[in-house]
PDB file of C-alpha atoms in Angstrom:
ATOM      1  CA  MET A 145      79.973  96.836 121.229  1.00 84.00           C
ATOM      2  CA  ALA A 146      83.593  97.508 119.616  1.00 87.00           C
ATOM      3  CA  LYS A 147      87.078  97.860 121.550  1.00 90.00           C
ATOM      4  CA  LEU A 148      89.749 100.323 120.981  1.00 92.00           C
ATOM      5  CA  HIS A 149      92.684  98.662 118.778  1.00 88.00           C
ATOM      6  CA  LEU A 150      95.961 100.428 120.163  1.00 91.00           C
ATOM      7  CA  VAL A 151      97.173 100.365 117.167  1.00 92.00           C
ATOM      8  CA  THR A 152     101.413 101.359 117.823  1.00 90.00           C
ATOM      9  CA  GLY A 153     101.402  99.554 121.092  1.00 91.00           C
ATOM     10  CA  TYR A 154     102.811  96.538 122.166  1.00 91.00           C
ATOM     11  CA  ALA A 155     100.006  93.813 122.201  1.00 89.00           C
ATOM     12  CA  GLY A 156     101.666  90.652 122.701  1.00 91.00           C
ATOM     13  CA  ALA A 157     101.900  89.575 119.300  1.00 90.00           C
ATOM     14  CA  GLU A 158     102.221  90.986 116.051  1.00 89.00           C
ATOM     15  CA  HIS A 159      99.028  93.042 115.559  1.00 90.00           C
ATOM     16  CA  VAL A 160      99.548  95.910 113.361  1.00 91.00           C
ATOM     17  CA  THR A 161      97.802  95.421 109.329  1.00 91.00           C
ATOM     18  CA  ALA A 162      98.442  96.569 106.384  1.00 92.00           C
ATOM     19  CA  THR A 163      94.457  98.292 106.807  1.00 91.00           C
ATOM     20  CA  ASP A 164      95.967 100.059 110.206  1.00 93.00           C
ATOM     21  CA  GLN A 165      98.639 101.616 108.150  1.00 94.00           C
ATOM     22  CA  ALA A 166      96.720 102.830 105.289  1.00 93.00           C
ATOM     23  CA  ALA A 167      93.950 104.336 107.369  1.00 92.00           C
ATOM     24  CA  LEU A 168      96.692 106.175 109.582  1.00 94.00           C
ATOM     25  CA  ASN A 169      98.359 107.036 105.898  1.00 94.00           C
ATOM     26  CA  ALA A 170      95.172 108.421 104.717  1.00 93.00           C
ATOM     27  CA  ALA A 171      94.669 109.924 108.417  1.00 93.00           C
ATOM     28  CA  MET A 172      97.657 112.331 108.380  1.00 94.00           C
ATOM     29  CA  ILE A 173      98.550 112.983 103.932  1.00 92.00           C
ATOM     30  CA  GLY A 174      94.699 112.499 102.712  1.00 91.00           C
ATOM     31  CA  THR A 175      92.371 109.978 100.784  1.00 91.00           C
ATOM     32  CA  GLY A 176      93.471 111.230  97.570  1.00 92.00           C
ATOM     33  CA  GLN A 177      96.299 109.971  95.287  1.00 93.00           C
ATOM     34  CA  PHE A 178      99.842 112.020  95.404  1.00 94.00           C
ATOM     35  CA  VAL A 179     102.763 111.332  93.756  1.00 97.00           C
ATOM     36  CA  PHE A 180     105.846 112.073  95.826  1.00 97.00           C
ATOM     37  CA  ASP A 181     108.910 113.841  95.166  1.00 97.00           C
ATOM     38  CA  LYS A 182     111.597 111.112  95.644  1.00 96.00           C
ATOM     39  CA  GLY A 183     113.075 109.198  92.826  1.00 97.00           C
ATOM     40  CA  ASN A 184     112.328 109.703  89.055  1.00 98.00           C
ATOM     41  CA  VAL A 185     108.794 110.440  89.920  1.00 98.00           C
ATOM     42  CA  PHE A 186     107.583 108.090  87.486  1.00 98.00           C
ATOM     43  CA  LYS A 187     109.154 109.853  84.626  1.00 98.00           C
ATOM     44  CA  ALA A 188     108.129 108.256  81.444  1.00 97.00           C
ATOM     45  CA  GLN A 189     110.712 107.476  78.740  1.00 98.00           C
ATOM     46  CA  VAL A 190     109.955 106.669  75.341  1.00 97.00           C
ATOM     47  CA  VAL A 191     111.889 103.464  74.430  1.00 98.00           C
ATOM     48  CA  THR A 192     110.424 102.763  70.508  1.00 97.00           C
ATOM     49  CA  ASN A 193     107.168 103.709  68.612  1.00 92.00           C
ATOM     50  CA  ASN A 194     105.109 101.398  71.224  1.00 97.00           C
ATOM     51  CA  GLN A 195     107.235 101.017  74.168  1.00 98.00           C
ATOM     52  CA  ILE A 196     107.407 103.432  76.908  1.00 98.00           C
ATOM     53  CA  ARG A 197     109.787 103.389  79.746  1.00 98.00           C
ATOM     54  CA  VAL A 198     108.555 104.714  83.471  1.00 98.00           C
ATOM     55  CA  LEU A 199     111.295 105.250  86.166  1.00 98.00           C
ATOM     56  CA  ASP A 200     111.068 104.800  89.646  1.00 98.00           C
ATOM     57  CA  GLY A 201     108.976 106.873  92.362  1.00 98.00           C
ATOM     58  CA  GLU A 202     106.692 106.819  95.279  1.00 97.00           C
ATOM     59  CA  LEU A 203     103.265 107.698  95.315  1.00 97.00           C
ATOM     60  CA  MET A 204     100.277 107.426  97.745  1.00 96.00           C
ATOM     61  CA  MET A 205      96.874 106.134  96.903  1.00 95.00           C
ATOM     62  CA  GLN A 206      94.124 106.694  99.218  1.00 94.00           C
ATOM     63  CA  GLY A 207      96.110 105.328 102.009  1.00 94.00           C
ATOM     64  CA  ARG A 208      98.032 102.815 100.347  1.00 95.00           C
ATOM     65  CA  PHE A 209     101.859 103.604 100.141  1.00 96.00           C
ATOM     66  CA  VAL A 210     103.117 102.125  96.247  1.00 97.00           C
ATOM     67  CA  ARG A 211     107.126 102.601  95.696  1.00 97.00           C
ATOM     68  CA  LEU A 212     108.384 101.421  92.293  1.00 97.00           C
ATOM     69  CA  ASN A 213     112.116 100.677  93.672  1.00 97.00           C
ATOM     70  CA  PRO A 214     114.747 102.881  93.130  1.00 97.00           C
ATOM     71  CA  ASP A 215     117.089 102.451  90.058  1.00 97.00           C
ATOM     72  CA  THR A 216     114.169 100.102  88.564  1.00 98.00           C
ATOM     73  CA  TYR A 217     111.200 100.451  85.432  1.00 98.00           C
ATOM     74  CA  VAL A 218     108.266  99.034  83.972  1.00 98.00           C
ATOM     75  CA  GLU A 219     108.410  98.817  80.511  1.00 98.00           C
ATOM     76  CA  LEU A 220     104.869  99.056  79.125  1.00 98.00           C
ATOM     77  CA  THR A 221     103.847  98.401  75.138  1.00 98.00           C
ATOM     78  CA  ILE A 222     101.278 101.092  73.381  1.00 97.00           C
ATOM     79  CA  GLU A 223      99.066  99.790  70.616  1.00 96.00           C
ATOM     80  CA  SER A 224     100.070 101.178  67.201  1.00 95.00           C
ATOM     81  CA  GLY A 225      97.520 103.856  65.875  1.00 92.00           C
ATOM     82  CA  THR A 226      95.542 104.089  63.036  1.00 92.00           C
ATOM     83  CA  GLN A 227      97.189 106.368  60.268  1.00 93.00           C
ATOM     84  CA  GLY A 228      95.211 109.962  59.948  1.00 93.00           C
ATOM     85  CA  LYS A 229      93.496 109.143  63.641  1.00 95.00           C
ATOM     86  CA  LEU A 230      94.204 110.738  67.057  1.00 95.00           C
ATOM     87  CA  ARG A 231      94.031 108.751  69.887  1.00 95.00           C
ATOM     88  CA  ASN A 232      95.200 109.352  73.996  1.00 95.00           C
ATOM     89  CA  ASP A 233      96.386 107.015  75.630  1.00 95.00           C
ATOM     90  CA  LEU A 234      96.574 107.195  79.699  1.00 96.00           C
ATOM     91  CA  ILE A 235      99.385 105.497  81.597  1.00 96.00           C
ATOM     92  CA  ALA A 236      97.845 104.478  85.093  1.00 96.00           C
ATOM     93  CA  VAL A 237      98.375 102.641  88.469  1.00 96.00           C
ATOM     94  CA  ARG A 238      95.567 100.009  88.698  1.00 95.00           C
ATOM     95  CA  TYR A 239      94.066  98.953  92.039  1.00 94.00           C
ATOM     96  CA  THR A 240      92.846  95.405  92.769  1.00 93.00           C
ATOM     97  CA  LYS A 241      91.491  93.667  95.786  1.00 92.00           C
ATOM     98  CA  ASN A 242      90.430  89.882  95.534  1.00 93.00           C
ATOM     99  CA  THR A 243      87.501  90.126  97.412  1.00 90.00           C
ATOM    100  CA  SER A 244      87.585  86.357  98.302  1.00 94.00           C
ATOM    101  CA  THR A 245      90.956  86.365 100.054  1.00 93.00           C
ATOM    102  CA  GLY A 246      91.860  90.480 100.631  1.00 89.00           C
ATOM    103  CA  VAL A 247      94.667  90.359  98.954  1.00 93.00           C
ATOM    104  CA  GLU A 248      95.033  93.751  97.252  1.00 94.00           C
ATOM    105  CA  ASP A 249      97.958  94.511  94.112  1.00 96.00           C
ATOM    106  CA  VAL A 250      98.623  97.393  92.319  1.00 96.00           C
ATOM    107  CA  ASN A 251     100.080  97.457  88.391  1.00 97.00           C
ATOM    108  CA  LEU A 252     101.010 100.019  86.204  1.00 97.00           C
ATOM    109  CA  VAL A 253      98.799 100.072  82.764  1.00 97.00           C
ATOM    110  CA  VAL A 254      97.683 101.571  79.725  1.00 97.00           C
ATOM    111  CA  ILE A 255      94.220 102.470  79.201  1.00 96.00           C
ATOM    112  CA  LYS A 256      93.538 102.846  75.530  1.00 95.00           C
ATOM    113  CA  GLY A 257      91.746 105.933  74.272  1.00 95.00           C
ATOM    114  CA  THR A 258      89.295 106.094  71.346  1.00 94.00           C
ATOM    115  CA  ALA A 259      90.774 107.008  67.884  1.00 93.00           C
ATOM    116  CA  VAL A 260      88.622 110.024  66.704  1.00 95.00           C
ATOM    117  CA  ASN A 261      89.695 112.665  63.171  1.00 94.00           C
ATOM    118  CA  SER A 262      90.429 115.383  65.618  1.00 92.00           C
ATOM    119  CA  LYS A 263      90.433 116.553  69.462  1.00 92.00           C
ATOM    120  CA  PRO A 264      91.198 113.472  71.318  1.00 93.00           C
ATOM    121  CA  VAL A 265      89.874 112.911  74.761  1.00 92.00           C
ATOM    122  CA  ASP A 266      91.956 110.794  77.271  1.00 92.00           C
ATOM    123  CA  ALA A 267      91.118 107.350  77.790  1.00 90.00           C
ATOM    124  CA  ALA A 268      88.218 106.663  80.340  1.00 89.00           C
ATOM    125  CA  VAL A 269      89.228 105.471  83.954  1.00 91.00           C
ATOM    126  CA  THR A 270      87.342 104.464  86.628  1.00 87.00           C
ATOM    127  CA  GLU A 271      87.887 105.674  90.528  1.00 88.00           C
ATOM    128  CA  ALA A 272      86.775 104.005  93.545  1.00 88.00           C
ATOM    129  CA  ASP A 273      87.002 104.673  97.192  1.00 89.00           C
ATOM    130  CA  ILE A 274      88.762 101.488  98.230  1.00 87.00           C
ATOM    131  CA  THR A 275      89.025 102.944 101.813  1.00 81.00           C
ATOM    132  CA  ASN A 276      85.673 101.226 101.925  1.00 76.00           C
ATOM    133  CA  GLY A 277      86.055  98.359  99.639  1.00 65.00           C
TER     134      GLY A 277
END
């Protein structure tokens, strides 16, 4: 039989986990992905033909709070295209979890689309429920 966990109560020792906080966030805000109206809201700037700069912002990803600190940015490289072909690349937040250690991480990544002659479609992404592992 399970015992209740008084998450926000004093237990004599530190006991609130990242999973506890993520569960609270998901319960209050929802289990989807949300970009908050904070900072530069992950605005993308073209630096060169192959460099994109993503500015600071905050988001919620299935209860996990993700932040690119104020006045910072991440630069990403976009692969050169093929002349006469069209391609839709996506900039996405990639969540990973090491199943051995339980360590979670997020990074901004470029997901390369498929080059076509006309009517390109967005690159394929994988979506999963991180709240259940």
